Amino acid sequence: MTPRRWLVGGFDRSVVAAMRHLPTPAGQALAGAIARHVAPKLYPRLDAMARAAVPRLRPDLAPDATVAALWDATTRTACEVPCYIRLHDEGRVTTRGEATLLALHRDRRPVIVAGLHLGNWEILGLAAHRLGIPVAVVHDPPPAAEFRGQLLVRERLRAGARLLPLGREATWPALRAVREGREALYMLVDEVTEGRVMAPRLGRAEPLGGNLVQAVKLARLAGAAILPGYALRLPGPAGDPRFEACFLPPIEVPRTADRAADVAAGAAALDAAIAPAVLRHLEQWFPLLYWR
């Protein structure tokens, strides 16, 4: 381990311990200071990529202000991993559009929640669970020595989620979870893979792939409804964080004899549903740091 990585790792552990034990206002003050003074300096390449992306995606926005807000939002989200359950328990989360999710669950209809890396995306899955809906989360299992990844695994389990490993070996467990209708399957569909933001397309010519297409394929096999969703960080005092978990109208994937056409149509519909939310809240969208 290089001296730089050793220092960053020690700093990360100290921040996690502080966020776990500090009252929410004090923890938010710490997270805000890290966002202003530490995060952009640690990741100058990502900072530059985000600044270059803003004019392409939202030419009406000021790049400096947008990227500063982005660092603030994403750093707070990273710092909130050890305490996001407490944020919900403190009454800081409201929900919108949950009636459809509840009705689908009541009818034992298979459901896939297609989440976005907007605001605090861990809160979206937690909000569904607190509505009384068991949640299975598709995730990329971290190495045993990866502190931050293992922390997230522990907190997701503590929040009541069942974890399914990403990849081919997860397909059948995920399909069973969806088909049974007893739990909602939560997938983040705008992931970054090998430096590429997989979705939404936002004007790019390349075909859709990754978790978005996988979610559509699973929905078609299981006859599941896809509910896009995200958990926004609401405006207000920095020391008093508030969130809104938003569930959008369901998407139905066609189920005809033409599998490829069905998947393409479902993927296009899901892409069209999530793109406006990303553009509207670009300053809270984590993958903006990797956009190209």
PDB file of N, CA and C in Angstrom, residues 92-182:
ATOM      1  N   ARG A  92     -36.410  12.140   8.514  1.00  0.00           N
ATOM      2  CA  ARG A  92     -35.881  13.050   7.494  1.00  0.00           C
ATOM      3  C   ARG A  92     -36.218  12.610   6.067  1.00  0.00           C
ATOM      4  N   VAL A  93     -37.009  11.554   5.917  1.00  0.00           N
ATOM      5  CA  VAL A  93     -37.317  11.023   4.589  1.00  0.00           C
ATOM      6  C   VAL A  93     -38.822  11.018   4.362  1.00  0.00           C
ATOM      7  N   THR A  94     -39.259  11.638   3.274  1.00  0.00           N
ATOM      8  CA  THR A  94     -40.644  11.532   2.823  1.00  0.00           C
ATOM      9  C   THR A  94     -40.659  10.735   1.520  1.00  0.00           C
ATOM     10  N   THR A  95     -41.836  10.259   1.136  1.00  0.00           N
ATOM     11  CA  THR A  95     -41.947   9.471  -0.087  1.00  0.00           C
ATOM     12  C   THR A  95     -42.992  10.079  -1.015  1.00  0.00           C
ATOM     13  N   ARG A  96     -42.795   9.848  -2.301  1.00  0.00           N
ATOM     14  CA  ARG A  96     -43.745  10.306  -3.327  1.00  0.00           C
ATOM     15  C   ARG A  96     -43.896   9.204  -4.364  1.00  0.00           C
ATOM     16  N   GLY A  97     -45.128   8.930  -4.744  1.00  0.00           N
ATOM     17  CA  GLY A  97     -45.396   7.898  -5.742  1.00  0.00           C
ATOM     18  C   GLY A  97     -45.414   6.490  -5.196  1.00  0.00           C
ATOM     19  N   GLU A  98     -45.452   6.356  -3.863  1.00  0.00           N
ATOM     20  CA  GLU A  98     -45.367   5.015  -3.267  1.00  0.00           C
ATOM     21  C   GLU A  98     -46.654   4.209  -3.412  1.00  0.00           C
ATOM     22  N   ALA A  99     -47.782   4.872  -3.734  1.00  0.00           N
ATOM     23  CA  ALA A  99     -49.059   4.156  -3.813  1.00  0.00           C
ATOM     24  C   ALA A  99     -49.006   3.034  -4.847  1.00  0.00           C
ATOM     25  N   THR A 100     -48.376   3.288  -5.971  1.00  0.00           N
ATOM     26  CA  THR A 100     -48.271   2.256  -7.008  1.00  0.00           C
ATOM     27  C   THR A 100     -47.436   1.080  -6.525  1.00  0.00           C
ATOM     28  N   LEU A 101     -46.316   1.369  -5.878  1.00  0.00           N
ATOM     29  CA  LEU A 101     -45.460   0.310  -5.352  1.00  0.00           C
ATOM     30  C   LEU A 101     -46.219  -0.540  -4.341  1.00  0.00           C
ATOM     31  N   LEU A 102     -46.944   0.107  -3.448  1.00  0.00           N
ATOM     32  CA  LEU A 102     -47.698  -0.622  -2.428  1.00  0.00           C
ATOM     33  C   LEU A 102     -48.798  -1.472  -3.057  1.00  0.00           C
ATOM     34  N   ALA A 103     -49.481  -0.930  -4.068  1.00  0.00           N
ATOM     35  CA  ALA A 103     -50.551  -1.681  -4.724  1.00  0.00           C
ATOM     36  C   ALA A 103     -49.998  -2.905  -5.450  1.00  0.00           C
ATOM     37  N   LEU A 104     -48.879  -2.740  -6.133  1.00  0.00           N
ATOM     38  CA  LEU A 104     -48.267  -3.870  -6.824  1.00  0.00           C
ATOM     39  C   LEU A 104     -47.852  -4.955  -5.836  1.00  0.00           C
ATOM     40  N   HIS A 105     -47.276  -4.530  -4.715  1.00  0.00           N
ATOM     41  CA  HIS A 105     -46.852  -5.507  -3.704  1.00  0.00           C
ATOM     42  C   HIS A 105     -48.065  -6.201  -3.083  1.00  0.00           C
ATOM     43  N   ARG A 106     -49.109  -5.450  -2.831  1.00  0.00           N
ATOM     44  CA  ARG A 106     -50.320  -6.035  -2.242  1.00  0.00           C
ATOM     45  C   ARG A 106     -50.911  -7.108  -3.159  1.00  0.00           C
ATOM     46  N   ASP A 107     -50.813  -6.868  -4.467  1.00  0.00           N
ATOM     47  CA  ASP A 107     -51.351  -7.821  -5.442  1.00  0.00           C
ATOM     48  C   ASP A 107     -50.361  -8.928  -5.785  1.00  0.00           C
ATOM     49  N   ARG A 108     -49.217  -8.946  -5.090  1.00  0.00           N
ATOM     50  CA  ARG A 108     -48.148  -9.931  -5.332  1.00  0.00           C
ATOM     51  C   ARG A 108     -47.642  -9.862  -6.772  1.00  0.00           C
ATOM     52  N   ARG A 109     -47.658  -8.658  -7.321  1.00  0.00           N
ATOM     53  CA  ARG A 109     -47.128  -8.460  -8.672  1.00  0.00           C
ATOM     54  C   ARG A 109     -45.611  -8.309  -8.577  1.00  0.00           C
ATOM     55  N   PRO A 110     -44.857  -9.020  -9.383  1.00  0.00           N
ATOM     56  CA  PRO A 110     -43.400  -8.840  -9.372  1.00  0.00           C
ATOM     57  C   PRO A 110     -43.015  -7.398  -9.685  1.00  0.00           C
ATOM     58  N   VAL A 111     -42.031  -6.876  -8.945  1.00  0.00           N
ATOM     59  CA  VAL A 111     -41.613  -5.478  -9.081  1.00  0.00           C
ATOM     60  C   VAL A 111     -40.091  -5.391  -9.100  1.00  0.00           C
ATOM     61  N   ILE A 112     -39.574  -4.594 -10.022  1.00  0.00           N
ATOM     62  CA  ILE A 112     -38.164  -4.212 -10.026  1.00  0.00           C
ATOM     63  C   ILE A 112     -38.096  -2.705  -9.852  1.00  0.00           C
ATOM     64  N   VAL A 113     -37.412  -2.252  -8.804  1.00  0.00           N
ATOM     65  CA  VAL A 113     -37.179  -0.825  -8.605  1.00  0.00           C
ATOM     66  C   VAL A 113     -35.860  -0.481  -9.287  1.00  0.00           C
ATOM     67  N   ALA A 114     -35.938   0.364 -10.307  1.00  0.00           N
ATOM     68  CA  ALA A 114     -34.754   0.771 -11.071  1.00  0.00           C
ATOM     69  C   ALA A 114     -34.251   2.090 -10.504  1.00  0.00           C
ATOM     70  N   GLY A 115     -33.268   2.006  -9.622  1.00  0.00           N
ATOM     71  CA  GLY A 115     -32.791   3.189  -8.917  1.00  0.00           C
ATOM     72  C   GLY A 115     -31.722   3.949  -9.677  1.00  0.00           C
ATOM     73  N   LEU A 116     -31.562   5.214  -9.288  1.00  0.00           N
ATOM     74  CA  LEU A 116     -30.554   6.093  -9.872  1.00  0.00           C
ATOM     75  C   LEU A 116     -29.600   6.581  -8.798  1.00  0.00           C
ATOM     76  N   HIS A 117     -28.369   6.872  -9.201  1.00  0.00           N
ATOM     77  CA  HIS A 117     -27.380   7.452  -8.292  1.00  0.00           C
ATOM     78  C   HIS A 117     -27.628   8.956  -8.145  1.00  0.00           C
ATOM     79  N   LEU A 118     -28.817   9.289  -7.692  1.00  0.00           N
ATOM     80  CA  LEU A 118     -29.202  10.675  -7.434  1.00  0.00           C
ATOM     81  C   LEU A 118     -29.393  10.854  -5.935  1.00  0.00           C
ATOM     82  N   GLY A 119     -28.975  12.006  -5.406  1.00  0.00           N
ATOM     83  CA  GLY A 119     -29.180  12.257  -3.981  1.00  0.00           C
ATOM     84  C   GLY A 119     -28.461  11.215  -3.147  1.00  0.00           C
ATOM     85  N   ASN A 120     -29.226  10.499  -2.315  1.00  0.00           N
ATOM     86  CA  ASN A 120     -28.672   9.379  -1.547  1.00  0.00           C
ATOM     87  C   ASN A 120     -29.421   8.118  -1.949  1.00  0.00           C
ATOM     88  N   TRP A 121     -28.818   7.322  -2.817  1.00  0.00           N
ATOM     89  CA  TRP A 121     -29.488   6.171  -3.408  1.00  0.00           C
ATOM     90  C   TRP A 121     -29.703   5.039  -2.427  1.00  0.00           C
ATOM     91  N   GLU A 122     -28.976   5.006  -1.307  1.00  0.00           N
ATOM     92  CA  GLU A 122     -29.250   3.972  -0.305  1.00  0.00           C
ATOM     93  C   GLU A 122     -30.600   4.212   0.362  1.00  0.00           C
ATOM     94  N   ILE A 123     -31.007   5.460   0.439  1.00  0.00           N
ATOM     95  CA  ILE A 123     -32.269   5.796   1.103  1.00  0.00           C
ATOM     96  C   ILE A 123     -33.464   5.283   0.315  1.00  0.00           C
ATOM     97  N   LEU A 124     -33.346   5.154  -1.011  1.00  0.00           N
ATOM     98  CA  LEU A 124     -34.479   4.674  -1.801  1.00  0.00           C
ATOM     99  C   LEU A 124     -34.844   3.239  -1.424  1.00  0.00           C
ATOM    100  N   GLY A 125     -33.849   2.350  -1.375  1.00  0.00           N
ATOM    101  CA  GLY A 125     -34.127   0.978  -0.977  1.00  0.00           C
ATOM    102  C   GLY A 125     -34.636   0.885   0.447  1.00  0.00           C
ATOM    103  N   LEU A 126     -34.060   1.691   1.336  1.00  0.00           N
ATOM    104  CA  LEU A 126     -34.508   1.703   2.729  1.00  0.00           C
ATOM    105  C   LEU A 126     -35.948   2.188   2.823  1.00  0.00           C
ATOM    106  N   ALA A 127     -36.300   3.204   2.034  1.00  0.00           N
ATOM    107  CA  ALA A 127     -37.668   3.731   2.063  1.00  0.00           C
ATOM    108  C   ALA A 127     -38.667   2.659   1.648  1.00  0.00           C
ATOM    109  N   ALA A 128     -38.334   1.873   0.625  1.00  0.00           N
ATOM    110  CA  ALA A 128     -39.224   0.787   0.206  1.00  0.00           C
ATOM    111  C   ALA A 128     -39.384  -0.237   1.324  1.00  0.00           C
ATOM    112  N   HIS A 129     -38.277  -0.571   1.978  1.00  0.00           N
ATOM    113  CA  HIS A 129     -38.332  -1.535   3.081  1.00  0.00           C
ATOM    114  C   HIS A 129     -39.196  -1.012   4.227  1.00  0.00           C
ATOM    115  N   ARG A 130     -39.078   0.275   4.539  1.00  0.00           N
ATOM    116  CA  ARG A 130     -39.850   0.848   5.641  1.00  0.00           C
ATOM    117  C   ARG A 130     -41.334   0.999   5.290  1.00  0.00           C
ATOM    118  N   LEU A 131     -41.664   0.884   4.010  1.00  0.00           N
ATOM    119  CA  LEU A 131     -43.074   0.840   3.607  1.00  0.00           C
ATOM    120  C   LEU A 131     -43.670  -0.551   3.818  1.00  0.00           C
ATOM    121  N   GLY A 132     -42.849  -1.486   4.264  1.00  0.00           N
ATOM    122  CA  GLY A 132     -43.316  -2.840   4.504  1.00  0.00           C
ATOM    123  C   GLY A 132     -43.040  -3.799   3.364  1.00  0.00           C
ATOM    124  N   ILE A 133     -42.154  -3.406   2.458  1.00  0.00           N
ATOM    125  CA  ILE A 133     -41.849  -4.232   1.289  1.00  0.00           C
ATOM    126  C   ILE A 133     -40.434  -4.785   1.422  1.00  0.00           C
ATOM    127  N   PRO A 134     -40.264  -6.079   1.590  1.00  0.00           N
ATOM    128  CA  PRO A 134     -38.910  -6.641   1.633  1.00  0.00           C
ATOM    129  C   PRO A 134     -38.159  -6.315   0.345  1.00  0.00           C
ATOM    130  N   VAL A 135     -36.866  -6.079   0.471  1.00  0.00           N
ATOM    131  CA  VAL A 135     -36.062  -5.627  -0.665  1.00  0.00           C
ATOM    132  C   VAL A 135     -34.859  -6.547  -0.843  1.00  0.00           C
ATOM    133  N   ALA A 136     -34.641  -6.975  -2.085  1.00  0.00           N
ATOM    134  CA  ALA A 136     -33.415  -7.674  -2.462  1.00  0.00           C
ATOM    135  C   ALA A 136     -32.602  -6.727  -3.333  1.00  0.00           C
ATOM    136  N   VAL A 137     -31.324  -6.558  -3.008  1.00  0.00           N
ATOM    137  CA  VAL A 137     -30.463  -5.605  -3.709  1.00  0.00           C
ATOM    138  C   VAL A 137     -29.426  -6.364  -4.524  1.00  0.00           C
ATOM    139  N   VAL A 138     -29.364  -6.073  -5.816  1.00  0.00           N
ATOM    140  CA  VAL A 138     -28.294  -6.611  -6.653  1.00  0.00           C
ATOM    141  C   VAL A 138     -27.061  -5.738  -6.451  1.00  0.00           C
ATOM    142  N   HIS A 139     -25.943  -6.346  -6.045  1.00  0.00           N
ATOM    143  CA  HIS A 139     -24.750  -5.562  -5.737  1.00  0.00           C
ATOM    144  C   HIS A 139     -23.500  -6.266  -6.241  1.00  0.00           C
ATOM    145  N   ASP A 140     -22.423  -5.512  -6.284  1.00  0.00           N
ATOM    146  CA  ASP A 140     -21.112  -6.033  -6.683  1.00  0.00           C
ATOM    147  C   ASP A 140     -20.330  -6.340  -5.410  1.00  0.00           C
ATOM    148  N   PRO A 141     -20.191  -7.608  -5.014  1.00  0.00           N
ATOM    149  CA  PRO A 141     -19.537  -7.927  -3.746  1.00  0.00           C
ATOM    150  C   PRO A 141     -18.112  -7.381  -3.698  1.00  0.00           C
ATOM    151  N   PRO A 142     -17.774  -6.630  -2.660  1.00  0.00           N
ATOM    152  CA  PRO A 142     -16.430  -6.051  -2.576  1.00  0.00           C
ATOM    153  C   PRO A 142     -15.418  -7.060  -2.050  1.00  0.00           C
ATOM    154  N   PRO A 143     -14.136  -6.837  -2.331  1.00  0.00           N
ATOM    155  CA  PRO A 143     -13.098  -7.677  -1.721  1.00  0.00           C
ATOM    156  C   PRO A 143     -13.158  -7.581  -0.198  1.00  0.00           C
ATOM    157  N   ALA A 144     -12.719  -8.649   0.462  1.00  0.00           N
ATOM    158  CA  ALA A 144     -12.797  -8.693   1.925  1.00  0.00           C
ATOM    159  C   ALA A 144     -12.015  -7.564   2.579  1.00  0.00           C
ATOM    160  N   ALA A 145     -10.944  -7.106   1.928  1.00  0.00           N
ATOM    161  CA  ALA A 145     -10.096  -6.068   2.527  1.00  0.00           C
ATOM    162  C   ALA A 145     -10.547  -4.653   2.179  1.00  0.00           C
ATOM    163  N   GLU A 146     -11.610  -4.518   1.412  1.00  0.00           N
ATOM    164  CA  GLU A 146     -12.055  -3.183   0.997  1.00  0.00           C
ATOM    165  C   GLU A 146     -12.962  -2.593   2.075  1.00  0.00           C
ATOM    166  N   PHE A 147     -12.425  -1.652   2.823  1.00  0.00           N
ATOM    167  CA  PHE A 147     -13.130  -1.116   3.988  1.00  0.00           C
ATOM    168  C   PHE A 147     -14.466  -0.498   3.610  1.00  0.00           C
ATOM    169  N   ARG A 148     -14.467   0.400   2.648  1.00  0.00           N
ATOM    170  CA  ARG A 148     -15.682   1.123   2.294  1.00  0.00           C
ATOM    171  C   ARG A 148     -16.749   0.176   1.742  1.00  0.00           C
ATOM    172  N   GLY A 149     -16.347  -0.777   0.891  1.00  0.00           N
ATOM    173  CA  GLY A 149     -17.304  -1.719   0.329  1.00  0.00           C
ATOM    174  C   GLY A 149     -17.908  -2.633   1.381  1.00  0.00           C
ATOM    175  N   GLN A 150     -17.082  -3.122   2.301  1.00  0.00           N
ATOM    176  CA  GLN A 150     -17.593  -3.985   3.364  1.00  0.00           C
ATOM    177  C   GLN A 150     -18.513  -3.220   4.308  1.00  0.00           C
ATOM    178  N   LEU A 151     -18.209  -1.948   4.537  1.00  0.00           N
ATOM    179  CA  LEU A 151     -19.088  -1.111   5.354  1.00  0.00           C
ATOM    180  C   LEU A 151     -20.470  -1.023   4.716  1.00  0.00           C
ATOM    181  N   LEU A 152     -20.523  -0.807   3.414  1.00  0.00           N
ATOM    182  CA  LEU A 152     -21.801  -0.699   2.719  1.00  0.00           C
ATOM    183  C   LEU A 152     -22.582  -2.008   2.797  1.00  0.00           C
ATOM    184  N   VAL A 153     -21.894  -3.132   2.657  1.00  0.00           N
ATOM    185  CA  VAL A 153     -22.559  -4.431   2.788  1.00  0.00           C
ATOM    186  C   VAL A 153     -23.199  -4.564   4.164  1.00  0.00           C
ATOM    187  N   ARG A 154     -22.447  -4.234   5.210  1.00  0.00           N
ATOM    188  CA  ARG A 154     -22.981  -4.358   6.571  1.00  0.00           C
ATOM    189  C   ARG A 154     -24.196  -3.459   6.776  1.00  0.00           C
ATOM    190  N   GLU A 155     -24.121  -2.231   6.277  1.00  0.00           N
ATOM    191  CA  GLU A 155     -25.231  -1.301   6.492  1.00  0.00           C
ATOM    192  C   GLU A 155     -26.464  -1.712   5.694  1.00  0.00           C
ATOM    193  N   ARG A 156     -26.275  -2.231   4.497  1.00  0.00           N
ATOM    194  CA  ARG A 156     -27.428  -2.696   3.723  1.00  0.00           C
ATOM    195  C   ARG A 156     -28.104  -3.876   4.412  1.00  0.00           C
ATOM    196  N   LEU A 157     -27.308  -4.782   4.950  1.00  0.00           N
ATOM    197  CA  LEU A 157     -27.887  -5.903   5.690  1.00  0.00           C
ATOM    198  C   LEU A 157     -28.604  -5.405   6.939  1.00  0.00           C
ATOM    199  N   ARG A 158     -28.008  -4.440   7.618  1.00  0.00           N
ATOM    200  CA  ARG A 158     -28.634  -3.877   8.818  1.00  0.00           C
ATOM    201  C   ARG A 158     -29.940  -3.167   8.478  1.00  0.00           C
ATOM    202  N   ALA A 159     -30.030  -2.637   7.258  1.00  0.00           N
ATOM    203  CA  ALA A 159     -31.255  -1.966   6.816  1.00  0.00           C
ATOM    204  C   ALA A 159     -32.336  -2.960   6.395  1.00  0.00           C
ATOM    205  N   GLY A 160     -32.012  -4.251   6.412  1.00  0.00           N
ATOM    206  CA  GLY A 160     -33.012  -5.270   6.114  1.00  0.00           C
ATOM    207  C   GLY A 160     -32.984  -5.813   4.707  1.00  0.00           C
ATOM    208  N   ALA A 161     -31.994  -5.429   3.900  1.00  0.00           N
ATOM    209  CA  ALA A 161     -31.939  -5.887   2.513  1.00  0.00           C
ATOM    210  C   ALA A 161     -31.351  -7.290   2.425  1.00  0.00           C
ATOM    211  N   ARG A 162     -31.788  -8.027   1.424  1.00  0.00           N
ATOM    212  CA  ARG A 162     -31.133  -9.281   1.046  1.00  0.00           C
ATOM    213  C   ARG A 162     -30.241  -8.966  -0.146  1.00  0.00           C
ATOM    214  N   LEU A 163     -28.988  -9.404  -0.102  1.00  0.00           N
ATOM    215  CA  LEU A 163     -28.021  -9.032  -1.125  1.00  0.00           C
ATOM    216  C   LEU A 163     -27.817 -10.163  -2.123  1.00  0.00           C
ATOM    217  N   LEU A 164     -27.894  -9.812  -3.410  1.00  0.00           N
ATOM    218  CA  LEU A 164     -27.661 -10.761  -4.492  1.00  0.00           C
ATOM    219  C   LEU A 164     -26.443 -10.301  -5.280  1.00  0.00           C
ATOM    220  N   PRO A 165     -25.457 -11.167  -5.502  1.00  0.00           N
ATOM    221  CA  PRO A 165     -24.240 -10.740  -6.202  1.00  0.00           C
ATOM    222  C   PRO A 165     -24.505 -10.428  -7.664  1.00  0.00           C
ATOM    223  N   LEU A 166     -23.847  -9.394  -8.142  1.00  0.00           N
ATOM    224  CA  LEU A 166     -23.942  -8.982  -9.542  1.00  0.00           C
ATOM    225  C   LEU A 166     -23.306 -10.033 -10.438  1.00  0.00           C
ATOM    226  N   GLY A 167     -23.816 -10.187 -11.638  1.00  0.00           N
ATOM    227  CA  GLY A 167     -23.201 -11.084 -12.605  1.00  0.00           C
ATOM    228  C   GLY A 167     -24.112 -12.236 -12.989  1.00  0.00           C
ATOM    229  N   ARG A 168     -23.586 -13.091 -13.849  1.00  0.00           N
ATOM    230  CA  ARG A 168     -24.380 -14.196 -14.388  1.00  0.00           C
ATOM    231  C   ARG A 168     -24.915 -15.109 -13.281  1.00  0.00           C
ATOM    232  N   GLU A 169     -24.100 -15.306 -12.230  1.00  0.00           N
ATOM    233  CA  GLU A 169     -24.523 -16.223 -11.167  1.00  0.00           C
ATOM    234  C   GLU A 169     -25.697 -15.679 -10.367  1.00  0.00           C
ATOM    235  N   ALA A 170     -25.993 -14.382 -10.502  1.00  0.00           N
ATOM    236  CA  ALA A 170     -27.114 -13.784  -9.774  1.00  0.00           C
ATOM    237  C   ALA A 170     -28.411 -13.849 -10.556  1.00  0.00           C
ATOM    238  N   THR A 171     -28.365 -14.241 -11.825  1.00  0.00           N
ATOM    239  CA  THR A 171     -29.557 -14.148 -12.667  1.00  0.00           C
ATOM    240  C   THR A 171     -30.709 -14.968 -12.119  1.00  0.00           C
ATOM    241  N   TRP A 172     -30.461 -16.228 -11.795  1.00  0.00           N
ATOM    242  CA  TRP A 172     -31.566 -17.073 -11.343  1.00  0.00           C
ATOM    243  C   TRP A 172     -32.049 -16.709  -9.950  1.00  0.00           C
ATOM    244  N   PRO A 173     -31.157 -16.436  -8.975  1.00  0.00           N
ATOM    245  CA  PRO A 173     -31.677 -15.936  -7.689  1.00  0.00           C
ATOM    246  C   PRO A 173     -32.483 -14.650  -7.843  1.00  0.00           C
ATOM    247  N   ALA A 174     -32.005 -13.748  -8.704  1.00  0.00           N
ATOM    248  CA  ALA A 174     -32.736 -12.497  -8.916  1.00  0.00           C
ATOM    249  C   ALA A 174     -34.086 -12.768  -9.561  1.00  0.00           C
ATOM    250  N   LEU A 175     -34.113 -13.671 -10.526  1.00  0.00           N
ATOM    251  CA  LEU A 175     -35.370 -13.990 -11.202  1.00  0.00           C
ATOM    252  C   LEU A 175     -36.359 -14.630 -10.236  1.00  0.00           C
ATOM    253  N   ARG A 176     -35.876 -15.523  -9.372  1.00  0.00           N
ATOM    254  CA  ARG A 176     -36.763 -16.116  -8.368  1.00  0.00           C
ATOM    255  C   ARG A 176     -37.316 -15.043  -7.440  1.00  0.00           C
ATOM    256  N   ALA A 177     -36.443 -14.124  -7.009  1.00  0.00           N
ATOM    257  CA  ALA A 177     -36.879 -13.051  -6.109  1.00  0.00           C
ATOM    258  C   ALA A 177     -37.982 -12.221  -6.741  1.00  0.00           C
ATOM    259  N   VAL A 178     -37.858 -11.956  -8.036  1.00  0.00           N
ATOM    260  CA  VAL A 178     -38.869 -11.151  -8.721  1.00  0.00           C
ATOM    261  C   VAL A 178     -40.154 -11.946  -8.913  1.00  0.00           C
ATOM    262  N   ARG A 179     -40.028 -13.158  -9.399  1.00  0.00           N
ATOM    263  CA  ARG A 179     -41.216 -13.951  -9.739  1.00  0.00           C
ATOM    264  C   ARG A 179     -42.098 -14.224  -8.528  1.00  0.00           C
ATOM    265  N   GLU A 180     -41.485 -14.467  -7.379  1.00  0.00           N
ATOM    266  CA  GLU A 180     -42.266 -14.811  -6.198  1.00  0.00           C
ATOM    267  C   GLU A 180     -43.123 -13.657  -5.713  1.00  0.00           C
ATOM    268  N   GLY A 181     -42.730 -12.418  -6.047  1.00  0.00           N
ATOM    269  CA  GLY A 181     -43.546 -11.272  -5.684  1.00  0.00           C
ATOM    270  C   GLY A 181     -43.544 -10.936  -4.209  1.00  0.00           C
ATOM    271  N   ARG A 182     -42.684 -11.611  -3.436  1.00  0.00           N
ATOM    272  CA  ARG A 182     -42.659 -11.336  -1.993  1.00  0.00           C
ATOM    273  C   ARG A 182     -41.750 -10.170  -1.652  1.00  0.00           C
TER     274      ARG A 182
END
